[in-house]
Coordinates of C-alpha atoms and ligand atoms in Angstrom, one line a residue:
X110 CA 31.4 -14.8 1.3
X111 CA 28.5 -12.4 0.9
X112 CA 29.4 -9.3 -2.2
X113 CA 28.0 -6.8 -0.5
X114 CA 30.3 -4.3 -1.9
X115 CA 27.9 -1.9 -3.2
X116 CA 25.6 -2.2 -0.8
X117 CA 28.4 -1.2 1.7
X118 CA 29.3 2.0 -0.6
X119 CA 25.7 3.0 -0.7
X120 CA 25.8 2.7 3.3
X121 CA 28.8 4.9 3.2
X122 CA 26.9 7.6 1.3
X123 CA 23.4 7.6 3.0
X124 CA 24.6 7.6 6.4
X125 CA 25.6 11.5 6.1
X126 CA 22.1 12.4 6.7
X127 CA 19.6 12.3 9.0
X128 CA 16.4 10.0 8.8
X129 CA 13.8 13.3 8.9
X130 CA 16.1 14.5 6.3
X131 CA 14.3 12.0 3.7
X132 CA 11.2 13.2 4.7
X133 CA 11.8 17.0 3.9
X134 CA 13.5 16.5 0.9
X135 CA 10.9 13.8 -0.3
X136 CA 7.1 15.0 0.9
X137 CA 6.3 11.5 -0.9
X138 CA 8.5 9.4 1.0
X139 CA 5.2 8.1 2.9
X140 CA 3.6 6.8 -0.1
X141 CA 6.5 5.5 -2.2
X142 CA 7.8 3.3 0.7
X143 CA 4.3 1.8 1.8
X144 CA 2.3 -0.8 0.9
X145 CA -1.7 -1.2 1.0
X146 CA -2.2 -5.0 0.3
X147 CA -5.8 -5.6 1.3
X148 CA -6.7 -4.6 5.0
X149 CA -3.2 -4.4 6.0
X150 CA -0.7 -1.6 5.6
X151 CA 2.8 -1.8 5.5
X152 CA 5.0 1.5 6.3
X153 CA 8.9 0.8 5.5
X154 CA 9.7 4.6 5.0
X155 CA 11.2 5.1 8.2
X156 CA 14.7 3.2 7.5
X157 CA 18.3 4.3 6.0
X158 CA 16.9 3.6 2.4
X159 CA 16.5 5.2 -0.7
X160 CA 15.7 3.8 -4.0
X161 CA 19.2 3.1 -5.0
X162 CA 19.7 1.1 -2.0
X163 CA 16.4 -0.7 -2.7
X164 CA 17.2 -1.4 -6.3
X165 CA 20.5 -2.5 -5.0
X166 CA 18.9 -4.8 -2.1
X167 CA 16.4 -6.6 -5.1
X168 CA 19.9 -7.2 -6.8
X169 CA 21.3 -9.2 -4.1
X170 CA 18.2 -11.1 -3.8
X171 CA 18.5 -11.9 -7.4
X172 CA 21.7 -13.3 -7.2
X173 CA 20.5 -15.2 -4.3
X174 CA 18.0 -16.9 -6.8
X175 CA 15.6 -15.9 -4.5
X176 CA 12.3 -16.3 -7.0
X177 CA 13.7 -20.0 -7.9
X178 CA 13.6 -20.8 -4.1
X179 CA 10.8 -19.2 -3.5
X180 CA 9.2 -21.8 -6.9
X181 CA 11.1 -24.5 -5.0
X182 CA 9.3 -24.1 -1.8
X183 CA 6.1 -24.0 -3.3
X184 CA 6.2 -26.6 -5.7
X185 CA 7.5 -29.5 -3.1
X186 CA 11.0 -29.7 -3.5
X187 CA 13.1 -31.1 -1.1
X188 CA 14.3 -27.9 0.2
X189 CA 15.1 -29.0 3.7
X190 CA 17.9 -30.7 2.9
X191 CA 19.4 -32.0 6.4
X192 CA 16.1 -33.8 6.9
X193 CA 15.5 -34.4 3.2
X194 CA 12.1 -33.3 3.6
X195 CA 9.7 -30.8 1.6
X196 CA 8.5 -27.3 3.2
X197 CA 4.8 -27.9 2.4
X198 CA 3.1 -25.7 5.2
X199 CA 1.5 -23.6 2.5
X200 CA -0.4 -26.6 0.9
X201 CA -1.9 -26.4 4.2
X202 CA -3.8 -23.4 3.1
X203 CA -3.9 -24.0 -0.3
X204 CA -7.2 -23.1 -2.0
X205 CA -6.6 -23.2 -5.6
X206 CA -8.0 -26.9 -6.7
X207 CA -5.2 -28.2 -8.4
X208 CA -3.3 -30.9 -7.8
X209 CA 0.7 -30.7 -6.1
X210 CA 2.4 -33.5 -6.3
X211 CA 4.9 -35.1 -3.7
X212 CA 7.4 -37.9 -4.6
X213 CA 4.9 -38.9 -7.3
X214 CA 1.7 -38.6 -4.7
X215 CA -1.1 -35.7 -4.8
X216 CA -0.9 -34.2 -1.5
X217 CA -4.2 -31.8 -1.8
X218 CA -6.8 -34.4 -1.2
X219 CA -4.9 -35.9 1.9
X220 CA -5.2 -32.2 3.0
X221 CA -8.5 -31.4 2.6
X222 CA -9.9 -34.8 3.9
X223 CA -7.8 -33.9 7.2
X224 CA -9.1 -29.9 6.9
X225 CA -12.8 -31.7 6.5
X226 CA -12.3 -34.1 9.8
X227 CA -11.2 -30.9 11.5
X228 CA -14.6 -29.3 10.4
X229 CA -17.0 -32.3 11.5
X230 CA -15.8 -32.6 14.6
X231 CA -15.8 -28.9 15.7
X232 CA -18.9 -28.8 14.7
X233 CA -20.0 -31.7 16.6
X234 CA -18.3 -31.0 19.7
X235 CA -20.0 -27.2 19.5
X236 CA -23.2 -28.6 19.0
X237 CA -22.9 -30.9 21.8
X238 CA -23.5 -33.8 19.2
X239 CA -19.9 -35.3 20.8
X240 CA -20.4 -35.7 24.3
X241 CA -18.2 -36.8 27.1
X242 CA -18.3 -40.1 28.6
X243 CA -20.9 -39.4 30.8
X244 CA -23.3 -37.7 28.5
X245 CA -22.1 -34.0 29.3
X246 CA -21.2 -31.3 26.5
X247 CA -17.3 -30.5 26.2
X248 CA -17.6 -27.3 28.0
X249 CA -13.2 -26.9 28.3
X250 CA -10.5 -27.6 25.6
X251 CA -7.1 -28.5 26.9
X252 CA -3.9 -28.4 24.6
X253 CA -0.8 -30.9 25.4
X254 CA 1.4 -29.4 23.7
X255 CA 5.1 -27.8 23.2
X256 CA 6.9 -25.6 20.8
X257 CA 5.4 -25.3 17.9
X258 CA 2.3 -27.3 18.7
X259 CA 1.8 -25.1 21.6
X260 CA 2.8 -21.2 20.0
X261 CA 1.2 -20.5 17.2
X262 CA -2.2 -22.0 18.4
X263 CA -1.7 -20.3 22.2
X264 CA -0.8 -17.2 20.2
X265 CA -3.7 -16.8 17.7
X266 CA -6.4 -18.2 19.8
X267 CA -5.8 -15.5 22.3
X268 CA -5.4 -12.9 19.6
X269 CA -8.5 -14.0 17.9
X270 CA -10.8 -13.7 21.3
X271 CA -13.5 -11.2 20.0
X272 CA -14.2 -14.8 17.9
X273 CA -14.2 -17.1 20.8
X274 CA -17.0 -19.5 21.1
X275 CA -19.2 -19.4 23.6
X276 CA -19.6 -22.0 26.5
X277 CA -16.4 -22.8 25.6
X278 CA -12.2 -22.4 26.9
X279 CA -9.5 -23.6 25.9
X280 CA -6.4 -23.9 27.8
X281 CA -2.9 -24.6 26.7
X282 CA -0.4 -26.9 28.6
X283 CA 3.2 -26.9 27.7
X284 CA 5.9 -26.7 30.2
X285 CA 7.2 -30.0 32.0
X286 CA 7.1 -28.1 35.1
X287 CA 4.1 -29.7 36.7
X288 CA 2.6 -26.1 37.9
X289 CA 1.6 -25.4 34.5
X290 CA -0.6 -28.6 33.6
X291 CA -1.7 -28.9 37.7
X292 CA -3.4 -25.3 37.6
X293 CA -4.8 -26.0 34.0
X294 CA -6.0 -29.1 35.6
X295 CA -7.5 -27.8 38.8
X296 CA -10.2 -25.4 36.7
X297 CA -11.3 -28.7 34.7
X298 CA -14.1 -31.0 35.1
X299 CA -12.8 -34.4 33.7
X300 CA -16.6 -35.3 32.5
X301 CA -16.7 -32.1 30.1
X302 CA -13.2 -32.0 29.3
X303 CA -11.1 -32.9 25.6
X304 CA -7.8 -32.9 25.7
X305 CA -5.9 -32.2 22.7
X306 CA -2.3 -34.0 23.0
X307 CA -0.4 -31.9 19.9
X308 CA 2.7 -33.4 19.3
X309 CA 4.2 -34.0 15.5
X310 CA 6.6 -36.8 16.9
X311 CA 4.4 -37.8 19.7
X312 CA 8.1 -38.9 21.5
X313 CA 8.6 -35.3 23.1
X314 CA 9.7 -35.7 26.8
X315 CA 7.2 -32.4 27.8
X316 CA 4.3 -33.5 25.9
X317 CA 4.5 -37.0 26.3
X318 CA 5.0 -36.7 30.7
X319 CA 1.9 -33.9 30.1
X320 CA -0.4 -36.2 28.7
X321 CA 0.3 -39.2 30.8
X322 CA -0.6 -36.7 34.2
X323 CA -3.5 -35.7 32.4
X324 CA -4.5 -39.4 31.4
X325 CA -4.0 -40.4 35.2
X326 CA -5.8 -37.6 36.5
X327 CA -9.0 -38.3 34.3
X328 CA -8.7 -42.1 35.2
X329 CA -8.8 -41.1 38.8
X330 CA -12.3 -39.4 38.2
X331 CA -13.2 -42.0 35.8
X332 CA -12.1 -45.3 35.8
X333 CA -12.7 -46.7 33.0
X334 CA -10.3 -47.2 30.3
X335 CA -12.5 -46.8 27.6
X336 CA -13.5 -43.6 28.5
X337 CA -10.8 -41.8 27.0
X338 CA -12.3 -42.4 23.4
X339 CA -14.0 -39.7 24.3
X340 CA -12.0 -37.6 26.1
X341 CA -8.1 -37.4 24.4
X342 CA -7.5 -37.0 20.5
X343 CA -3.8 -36.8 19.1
X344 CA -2.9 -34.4 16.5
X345 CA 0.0 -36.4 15.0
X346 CA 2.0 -37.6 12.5
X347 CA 3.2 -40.8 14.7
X348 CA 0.2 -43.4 14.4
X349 CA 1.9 -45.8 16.2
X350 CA 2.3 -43.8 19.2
X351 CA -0.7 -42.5 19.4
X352 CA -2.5 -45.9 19.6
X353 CA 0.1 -47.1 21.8
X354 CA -1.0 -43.7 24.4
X355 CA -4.6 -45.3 24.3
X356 CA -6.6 -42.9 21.1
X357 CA -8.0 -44.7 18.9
X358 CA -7.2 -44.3 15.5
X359 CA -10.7 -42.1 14.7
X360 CA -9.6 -39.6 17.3
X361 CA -6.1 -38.9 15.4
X362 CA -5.7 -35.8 13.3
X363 CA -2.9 -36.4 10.7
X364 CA -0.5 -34.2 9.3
X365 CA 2.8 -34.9 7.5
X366 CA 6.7 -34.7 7.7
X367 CA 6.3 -32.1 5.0
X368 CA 4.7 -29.8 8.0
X369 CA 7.6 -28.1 10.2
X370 CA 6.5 -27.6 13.6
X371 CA 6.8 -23.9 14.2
X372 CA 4.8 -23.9 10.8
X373 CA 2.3 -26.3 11.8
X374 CA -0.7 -24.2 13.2
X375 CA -2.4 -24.2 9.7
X376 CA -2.5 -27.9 10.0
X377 CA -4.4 -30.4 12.4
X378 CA -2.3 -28.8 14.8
X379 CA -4.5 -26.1 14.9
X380 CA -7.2 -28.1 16.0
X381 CA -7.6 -26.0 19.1
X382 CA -8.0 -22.6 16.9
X383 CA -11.3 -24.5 14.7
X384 CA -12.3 -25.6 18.8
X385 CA -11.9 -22.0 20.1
X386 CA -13.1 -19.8 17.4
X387 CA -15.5 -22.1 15.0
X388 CA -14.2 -23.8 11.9
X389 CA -15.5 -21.3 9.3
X390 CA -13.2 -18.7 11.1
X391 CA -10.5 -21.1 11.3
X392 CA -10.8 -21.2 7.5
X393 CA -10.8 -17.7 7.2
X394 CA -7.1 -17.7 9.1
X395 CA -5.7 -20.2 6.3
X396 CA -7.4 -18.0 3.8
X397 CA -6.0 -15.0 4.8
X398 CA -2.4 -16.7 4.5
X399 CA -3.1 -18.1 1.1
X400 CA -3.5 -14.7 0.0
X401 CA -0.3 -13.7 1.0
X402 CA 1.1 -17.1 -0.2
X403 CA -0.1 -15.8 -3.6
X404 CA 1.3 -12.3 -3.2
X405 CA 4.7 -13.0 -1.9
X406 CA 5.1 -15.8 -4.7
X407 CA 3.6 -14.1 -7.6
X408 CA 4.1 -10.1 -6.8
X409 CA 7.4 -8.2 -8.2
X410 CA 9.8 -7.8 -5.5
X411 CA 9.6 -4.6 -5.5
X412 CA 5.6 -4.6 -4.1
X413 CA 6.0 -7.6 -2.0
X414 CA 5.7 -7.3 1.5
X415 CA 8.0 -10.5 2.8
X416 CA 10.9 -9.7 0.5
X417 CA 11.1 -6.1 1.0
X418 CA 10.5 -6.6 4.6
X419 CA 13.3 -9.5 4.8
X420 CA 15.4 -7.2 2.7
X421 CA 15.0 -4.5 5.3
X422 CA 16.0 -6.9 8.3
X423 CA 18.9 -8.4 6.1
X424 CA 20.5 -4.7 5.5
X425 CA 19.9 -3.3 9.1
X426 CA 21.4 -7.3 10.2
X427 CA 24.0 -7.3 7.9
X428 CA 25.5 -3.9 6.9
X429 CA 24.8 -1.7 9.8
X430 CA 25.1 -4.4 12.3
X431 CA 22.3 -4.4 14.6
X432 CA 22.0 -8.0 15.9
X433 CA 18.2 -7.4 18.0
X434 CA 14.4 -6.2 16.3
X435 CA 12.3 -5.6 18.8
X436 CA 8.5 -6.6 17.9
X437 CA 5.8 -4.4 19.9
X438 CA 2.2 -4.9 19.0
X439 CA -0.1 -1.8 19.9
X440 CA -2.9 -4.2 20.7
X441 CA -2.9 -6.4 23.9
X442 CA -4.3 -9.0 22.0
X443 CA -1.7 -9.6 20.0
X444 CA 0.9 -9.4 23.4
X445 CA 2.0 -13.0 22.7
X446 CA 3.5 -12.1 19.3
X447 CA 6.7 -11.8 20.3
X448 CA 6.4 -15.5 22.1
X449 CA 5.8 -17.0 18.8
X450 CA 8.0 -15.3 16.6
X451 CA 11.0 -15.6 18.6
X452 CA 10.6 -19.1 17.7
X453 CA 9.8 -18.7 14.1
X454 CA 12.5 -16.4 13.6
X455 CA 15.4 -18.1 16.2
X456 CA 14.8 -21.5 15.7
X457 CA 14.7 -20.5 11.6
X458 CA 17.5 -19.2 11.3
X459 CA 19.8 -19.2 13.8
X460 CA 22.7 -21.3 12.4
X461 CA 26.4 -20.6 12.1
X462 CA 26.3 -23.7 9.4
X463 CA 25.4 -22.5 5.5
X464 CA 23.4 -25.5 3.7
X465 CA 27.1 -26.1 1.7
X466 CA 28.1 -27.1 5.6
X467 CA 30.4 -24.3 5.8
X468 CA 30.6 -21.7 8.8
X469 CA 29.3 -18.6 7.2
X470 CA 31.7 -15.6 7.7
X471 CA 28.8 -13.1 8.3
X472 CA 25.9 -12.6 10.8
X473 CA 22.6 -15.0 10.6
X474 CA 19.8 -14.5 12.4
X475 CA 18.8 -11.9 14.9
X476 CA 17.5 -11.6 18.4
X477 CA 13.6 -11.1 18.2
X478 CA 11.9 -9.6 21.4
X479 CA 9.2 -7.7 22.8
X480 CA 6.1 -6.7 24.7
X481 CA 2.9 -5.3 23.9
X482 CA 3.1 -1.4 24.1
X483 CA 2.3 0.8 26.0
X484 CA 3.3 -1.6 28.8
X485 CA 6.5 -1.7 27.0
X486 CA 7.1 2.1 27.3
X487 CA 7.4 2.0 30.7
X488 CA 9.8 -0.8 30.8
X489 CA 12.9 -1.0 28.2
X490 CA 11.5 1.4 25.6
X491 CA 14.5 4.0 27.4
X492 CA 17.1 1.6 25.8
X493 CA 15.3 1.7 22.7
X494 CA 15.7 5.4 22.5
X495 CA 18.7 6.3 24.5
X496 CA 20.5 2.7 24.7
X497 CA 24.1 2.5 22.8
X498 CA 22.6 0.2 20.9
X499 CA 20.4 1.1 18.0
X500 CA 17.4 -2.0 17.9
X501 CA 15.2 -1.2 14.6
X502 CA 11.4 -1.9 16.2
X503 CA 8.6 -3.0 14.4
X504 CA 5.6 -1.6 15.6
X505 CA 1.6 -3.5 14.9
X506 CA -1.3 -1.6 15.0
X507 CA -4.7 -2.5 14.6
X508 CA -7.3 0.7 13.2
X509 CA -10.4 -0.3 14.1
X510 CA -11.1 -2.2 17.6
X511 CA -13.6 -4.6 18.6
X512 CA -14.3 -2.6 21.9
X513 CA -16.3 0.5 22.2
X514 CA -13.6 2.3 24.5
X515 CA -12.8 4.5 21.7
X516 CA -10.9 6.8 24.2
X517 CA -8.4 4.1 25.3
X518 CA -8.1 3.2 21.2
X519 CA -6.8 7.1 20.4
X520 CA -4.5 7.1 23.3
X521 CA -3.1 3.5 22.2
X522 CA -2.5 4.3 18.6
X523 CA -1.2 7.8 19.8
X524 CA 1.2 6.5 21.5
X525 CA 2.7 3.8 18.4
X526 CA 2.7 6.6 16.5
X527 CA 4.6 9.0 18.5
X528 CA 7.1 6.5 19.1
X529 CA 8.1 6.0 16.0
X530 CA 8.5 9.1 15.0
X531 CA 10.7 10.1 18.1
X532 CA 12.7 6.9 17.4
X533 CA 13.4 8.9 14.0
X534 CA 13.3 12.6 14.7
X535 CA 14.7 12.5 18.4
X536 CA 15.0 15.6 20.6
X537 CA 18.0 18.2 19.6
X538 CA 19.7 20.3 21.8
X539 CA 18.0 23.2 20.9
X540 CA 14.6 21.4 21.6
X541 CA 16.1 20.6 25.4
X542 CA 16.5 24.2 25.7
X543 CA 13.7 25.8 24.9
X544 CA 11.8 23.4 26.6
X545 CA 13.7 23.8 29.5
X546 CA 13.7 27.4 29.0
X547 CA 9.5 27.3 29.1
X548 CA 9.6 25.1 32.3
X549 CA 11.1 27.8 34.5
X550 CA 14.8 25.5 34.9
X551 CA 17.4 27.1 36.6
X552 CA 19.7 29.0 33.7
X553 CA 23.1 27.8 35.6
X554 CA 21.6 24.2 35.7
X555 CA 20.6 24.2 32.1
X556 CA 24.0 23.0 30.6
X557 CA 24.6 19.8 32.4
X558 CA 21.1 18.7 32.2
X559 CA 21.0 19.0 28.6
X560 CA 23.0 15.7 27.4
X561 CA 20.4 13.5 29.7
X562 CA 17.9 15.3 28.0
X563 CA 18.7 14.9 23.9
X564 CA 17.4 11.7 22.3
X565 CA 19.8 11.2 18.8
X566 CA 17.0 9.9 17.2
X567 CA 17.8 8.0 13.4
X568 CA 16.5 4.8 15.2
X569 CA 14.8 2.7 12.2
X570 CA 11.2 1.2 12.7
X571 CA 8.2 -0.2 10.3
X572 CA 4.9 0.0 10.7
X573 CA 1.9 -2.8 10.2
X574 CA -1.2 -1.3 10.5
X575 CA -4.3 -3.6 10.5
X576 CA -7.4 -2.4 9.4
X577 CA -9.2 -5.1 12.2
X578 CA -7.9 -7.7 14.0
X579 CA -10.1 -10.9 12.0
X580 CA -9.2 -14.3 11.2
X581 CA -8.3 -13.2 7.5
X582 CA -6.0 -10.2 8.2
X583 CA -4.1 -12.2 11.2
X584 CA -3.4 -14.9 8.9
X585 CA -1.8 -12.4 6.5
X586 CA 0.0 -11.0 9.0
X587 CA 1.3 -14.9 10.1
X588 CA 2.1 -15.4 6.9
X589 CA 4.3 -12.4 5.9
X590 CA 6.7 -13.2 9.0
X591 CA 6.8 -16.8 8.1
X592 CA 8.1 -15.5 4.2
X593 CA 9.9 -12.6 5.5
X594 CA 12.2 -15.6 7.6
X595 CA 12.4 -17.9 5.1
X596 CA 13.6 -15.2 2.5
X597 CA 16.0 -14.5 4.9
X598 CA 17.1 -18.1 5.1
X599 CA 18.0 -17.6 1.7
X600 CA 20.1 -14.2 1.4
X601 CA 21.8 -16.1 4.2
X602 CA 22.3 -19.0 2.6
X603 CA 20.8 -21.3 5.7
X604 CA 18.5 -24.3 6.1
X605 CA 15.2 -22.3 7.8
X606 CA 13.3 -25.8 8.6
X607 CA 15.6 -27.5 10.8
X608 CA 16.5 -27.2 14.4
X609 CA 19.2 -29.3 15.1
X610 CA 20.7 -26.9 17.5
X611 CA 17.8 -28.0 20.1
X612 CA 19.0 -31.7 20.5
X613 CA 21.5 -31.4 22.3
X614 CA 20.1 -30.0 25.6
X615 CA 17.5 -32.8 25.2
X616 CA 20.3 -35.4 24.8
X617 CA 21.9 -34.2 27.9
X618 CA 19.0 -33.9 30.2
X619 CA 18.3 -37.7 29.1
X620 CA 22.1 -38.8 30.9
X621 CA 21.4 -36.5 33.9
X622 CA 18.0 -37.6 34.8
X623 CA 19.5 -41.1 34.7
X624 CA 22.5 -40.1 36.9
X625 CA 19.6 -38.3 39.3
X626 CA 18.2 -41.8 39.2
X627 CA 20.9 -43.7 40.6
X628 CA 22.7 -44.7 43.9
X629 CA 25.8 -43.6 43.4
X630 CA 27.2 -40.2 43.6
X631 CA 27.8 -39.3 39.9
X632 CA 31.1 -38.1 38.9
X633 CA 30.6 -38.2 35.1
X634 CA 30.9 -34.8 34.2
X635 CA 32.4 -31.6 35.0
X636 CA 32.9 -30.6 38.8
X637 CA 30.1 -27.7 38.4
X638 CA 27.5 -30.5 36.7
X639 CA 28.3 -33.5 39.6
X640 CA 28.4 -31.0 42.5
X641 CA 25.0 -30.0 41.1
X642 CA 23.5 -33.2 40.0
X643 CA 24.7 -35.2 43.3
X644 CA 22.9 -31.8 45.5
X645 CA 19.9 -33.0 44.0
X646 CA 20.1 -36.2 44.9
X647 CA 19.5 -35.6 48.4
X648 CA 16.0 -34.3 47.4
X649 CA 15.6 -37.7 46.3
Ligands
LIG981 C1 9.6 -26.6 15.7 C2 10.4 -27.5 16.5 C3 9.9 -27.7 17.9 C4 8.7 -28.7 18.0 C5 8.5 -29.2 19.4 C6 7.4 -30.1 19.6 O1 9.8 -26.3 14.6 O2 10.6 -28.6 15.8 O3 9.5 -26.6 18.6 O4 7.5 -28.2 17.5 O5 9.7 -29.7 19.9 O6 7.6 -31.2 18.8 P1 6.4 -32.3 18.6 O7 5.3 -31.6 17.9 O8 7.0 -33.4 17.8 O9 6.0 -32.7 20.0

C-alpha cells in the first residue's frame, strides 16, 4: 500500500486552477522550478506543482529511503535481488581513484585495464596499425548485437555524428530477421571489415544466428579460419563462448555480471562508440555521466535533477493517472531517443511483482514513446493536444547546433517552444472567436465550429535544453534518465535490473521452432498456435 494521502489532498486543492494560472500569480515560477546544472537546463515549471506538493513529494521519497538506496547502489550492494547481483554500471564511469570493493575484490582496476584495452585498440585500428587479414585498414565497423548491446551504442553513435571519425562507419546489426544483417552485409568489404559481436551472455538466439551468418559470409570471401583473429572481437562476459565462436581470448572485451544490459553502453559494450567517435570522446561520454553520478548522489533532493524529475513522473503516474510520457527530442540527431529509453524505462520497471514478491496495488511503470519533432507535429501531436487522454511530454532541445543553417535552428526551437506552451495555455473560446472573427468566417457558422477549434490546454511537459550536443553533455543527459528510472524503481518498490518478464517469449519460440522442425503436424498447443505453426510447415 502506497500513503499517498496527502499527496492526494494536495491534488484535490491544486487542480482548481489552471496551469498559466501559476505563471501570473508567480512571475518567478520559471526560475524557482528550473535547474542550470552545467550545460544542461532543466525546466519542470510547467506541471500541477507548487512547493507544498514538492516538499510533500521529497517526503515520500524519504520514507521510501530513497538516499539509502541510492548509497546502496553506489557502494555495491546486492541490490538486484532476484539475480543476487550488484548495480555497478556507474563504476563504469567512475573517475574518482579510490578503490570499491565487491564481495571482498577491488573492482576499479579490472575497470580501468578493460577502459585502457578499449583505448589501445581504437587507436590502433584508427591509425591503421590493426589491419585486416589481408593488410587493408578497417575502413567499416559492424555491431552484432541486440537489446541492450545494440541501443544505447546505435543510439549515441548516431547522436554523437558531428564526432564521427573519418574513413570510418559503423553499422549496427540486431534483428534475427535476415534483412537486417544481409543489407548491413551487402555495403561491406570482408577484407576491411571488424565485426563487433556484443552480447553480455554470448547464448542470445539473435546475436548468436547474427554472428554465425556473418562468420560464414567472411569465410566465403576468405577462407581461412585464422583469419577471423583479425576480423571478429566479442564484447562479453561469457569467455567460454567466445572461444568456442572462434575469438581468441586477446580479441575479447570483458565486462561483469555487475553490468545490466540496457546499462551496459559505458562498458566494453560500447566498444563501437570509442570505434565511431575516437576514444578521448568516448571518455568524455562516461565523464559527462560521472558528473551526474556525483550530482544525483551527493545533491539535496530538492536541486537534483533525477529525483525531482522521477518525482515528477511518479505524481503525474501515480495520482493523476496518466499511464503514457511521450519523449520528443527537437534535434534529429537525437531521433532514436525514444528507441532506447523505451527500453530503459519498460524493461526497468515494468513489473506487477514488488521486490517483497507481492502484486503491488498501484501503477508501475509507464508507456515511454516518441519521435523526433517537428516530424512528430504532423503525426500524433493532435492527440497530444486534443486526445482524451492527457500524455505529460518531455521535450529535448539542443541551443547551439553543429550546422550553420541557423534558419532551420530558429524554426526548430520555435516550434518546441510553442508547443509546450500551447500544451499549457491551450486556445479558449474567446481566442476561437476572435480569430474566427479576423478570418472573415461565416457568423451563422461560427458556433458549431468553435468546440473543434478550442484546445483545453493544462497538458504537463518539461523541458531539457542542451547547451550543444558533445560527448559530455549527452552522457549527462544518459545518465539523468538512467537515475530518474531507478528512483522510480524505488517509490515503486520494484527490482529495476531484472527482466524476467522477457523469457518467456524466448522459452516459447524455442518449443515452436522445434515443432516447425518436425514431421508431424503439431497439435501441442492451442487450436490458433497449431493451425498456425502447421501453415508454416508447408513453407518448409
Ligand atoms: C537488458 C536486457 C536485454 C539484453 C539482450 C542482449 O537489460 O537484459 O535487452 O541486453 O537480451 O543480451 P546479451 O547481451 O546477453 O546478448
Amino acid at each position: 500500500m502506497m500513503n499517498i494521502e496527502k499527496l492526494k489532498a494536495y491534488q484535490e486543492k491544486i487542480k482548481q486552477y489552471n496551469l498559466i494560472d501559476f505563471f501570473s500569480k508567480d512571475t518567478e515560477r520559471a526560475n524557482r522550478y528550473s535547474i542550470q546544472l552545467e550545460d544542461i537546463y532543466f525546466d519542470y515549471s510547467k506541471n500541477y506543482l507548487n512547493k507544498d506538493i514538492l516538499n510533500e513529494l521529497f517526503d515520500y521519497a524519504n520514507s521510501c529511503n530513497l538516499q539509502e538506496k541510492i548509497e546502496a547502489m553506489f557502494t555495491g550492494e546486492k541490490i538486484n535481488k532476484t539475480e543476487n547481483r550488484a548495480v555497478l554500471h556507474t563504476a563504469l564511469r567512475n573517475f574518482a581513484n579510490k578503490p570499491l570493493f565487491l564481495d571482498g575484490e577491488d573492482v576499479m582496476p579490472k575497470v580501468r585495464e578493460v577502459r585502457e584495452k578499449i583505448k589501445t585498440f581504437t587507436n590502433a585500428v584508427h591509425s591503421g596499425e590493426w589491419k585486416g587479414s589481408t593488410g587493408k585498414r578497417i575502413e567499416t565497423i559492424v555491431n552484432i548485437g541486440i537489446g541492450g548491446s545494440h541501443l544505447g551504442p546505435a543510439f549515441v553513435t548516431n547522436a554523437l555524428y558531428y564526432y564521427n571519425q573519418d574513413g570510418i562507419k559503423v553499422y549496427f546489426a540486431s534483428n534475427i530477421d535476415a534483412d537486417d544483417i544481409l543489407q548491413i552485409l551487402a555495403k561491406c568489404n570482408p577484407e576491411t571489415t571488424l565485426f563487433l559481436i556484443a552480447s553480455k551472455t554470448f547464448t542470445t538466439l539473435e546475436t548468436i544466428t547474427n554472428a554465425n551468418t556473418a562468420k560464414r559470409w567472411f569465410l566465403n570471401s576468405i577462407s581461412d579460419e585464422k583469419a577471423i583473429a583479425k576480423h571478429f572481437v566479442a564484447l562479453s562476459t561469457n569467455e567460454k563462448a567466445c572461444l568456442e565462436f572462434g575469438i581468441p581470448p586477446q580479441n575479447m572485451f570483458e565486462f561483469w555480471d555487475w553490468v545490466g544490459g540496457r546499462y551496459s553502453l559505458w562498458s566494453a559494450i560500447g566498444l563501437s562508440i570509442s570505434l565511431a567517435i575516437g576514444f578521448d570522446n568516448f571518455e568524455d561520454l562516461l565523464k559527462g555521466a560521472y558528473e551526474i553520478d556525483r550530482h544525483f548522489r551527493y545533491t539535496p533532493f530538492e536541486l537534483n535533477i533525477p529525483v525531482i524529475y522521477a518525482l515528477i513522473g511518479f505524481w503525474n503516474r501515480n495520482l493523476w493517472g496518466y499511464n503514457s510520457n511521450a519523449i520528443i527530442p527537437y534535434s534529429h540527431l537525437l531521433s532514436d531517443f525514444p528507441l532506447y529509453l523505451q527500453q530503459l524505462d519498460m524493461e526497468s520497471n515494468g513489473k506487477y511483482v514488488d521486490l517483497n514478491g507481492n502484486i503491488v496495488d498501484y501503477p508501475t511503470g509507464q508507456i515511454i514513446w516518441g519521435e523526433s519533432g517537428t516530424n512528430s507535429q504532423h503525426s500524433f501531436f493532435q492527440y497530444l493536444h486534443q486526445g482524451t487522454d492527457v500524455i505529460p511530454v518531455d521535450f529535448i532541445g539542443v541551443l547551439q547546433p553543429q550546422h550553420n543553417e541557423m534558419l532551420h535552428h530558429q524554426w526548430l526551437l520555435s516550434n518546441m517552444i510553442a508547443q509546450s506552451e500551447a500544451l499549457m495555455v491551450g486556445k479558449s473560446r474567446k481566442e476561437v472567436i476572435k480569430e474566427l472573427k479576423i478570418a472573415n468566417y461565416p457568423d451563422d457558422e461560427i458556433e458549431s465550429i468553435i468546440p473543434h477549434k478550442v484546445f483545453v490546454g493544462n497538458r504537463p511537459s518539461n523541458i531539457f535544453m542542451l547547451k550543444k550536443l558533445t560527448p559530455k553533455t549527452l552522457g549527462m543527459l544518459l545518465s539523468i534518465f538512467e537515475h530518474k528510472v531507478f528512483v522510480q524503481g524505488v517509490l515503486w518498490n520494484v527490482n529495476s535490473f531484472d527482466q524476467w518478464g522477457v523469457e518467456l517469449g524466448k522459452q516459447l519460440a524455442k518449443q515452436i521452432f522445434k515443432d516447425l522442425n518436425s514431421k508431424e503436424p503439431t497439435n501441442n498447443h492451442d487450436s490458433s498456435t497449431n493451425k498456425l505453426i502447421n501453415m508454416l510447415k508447408t513453407l518448409f
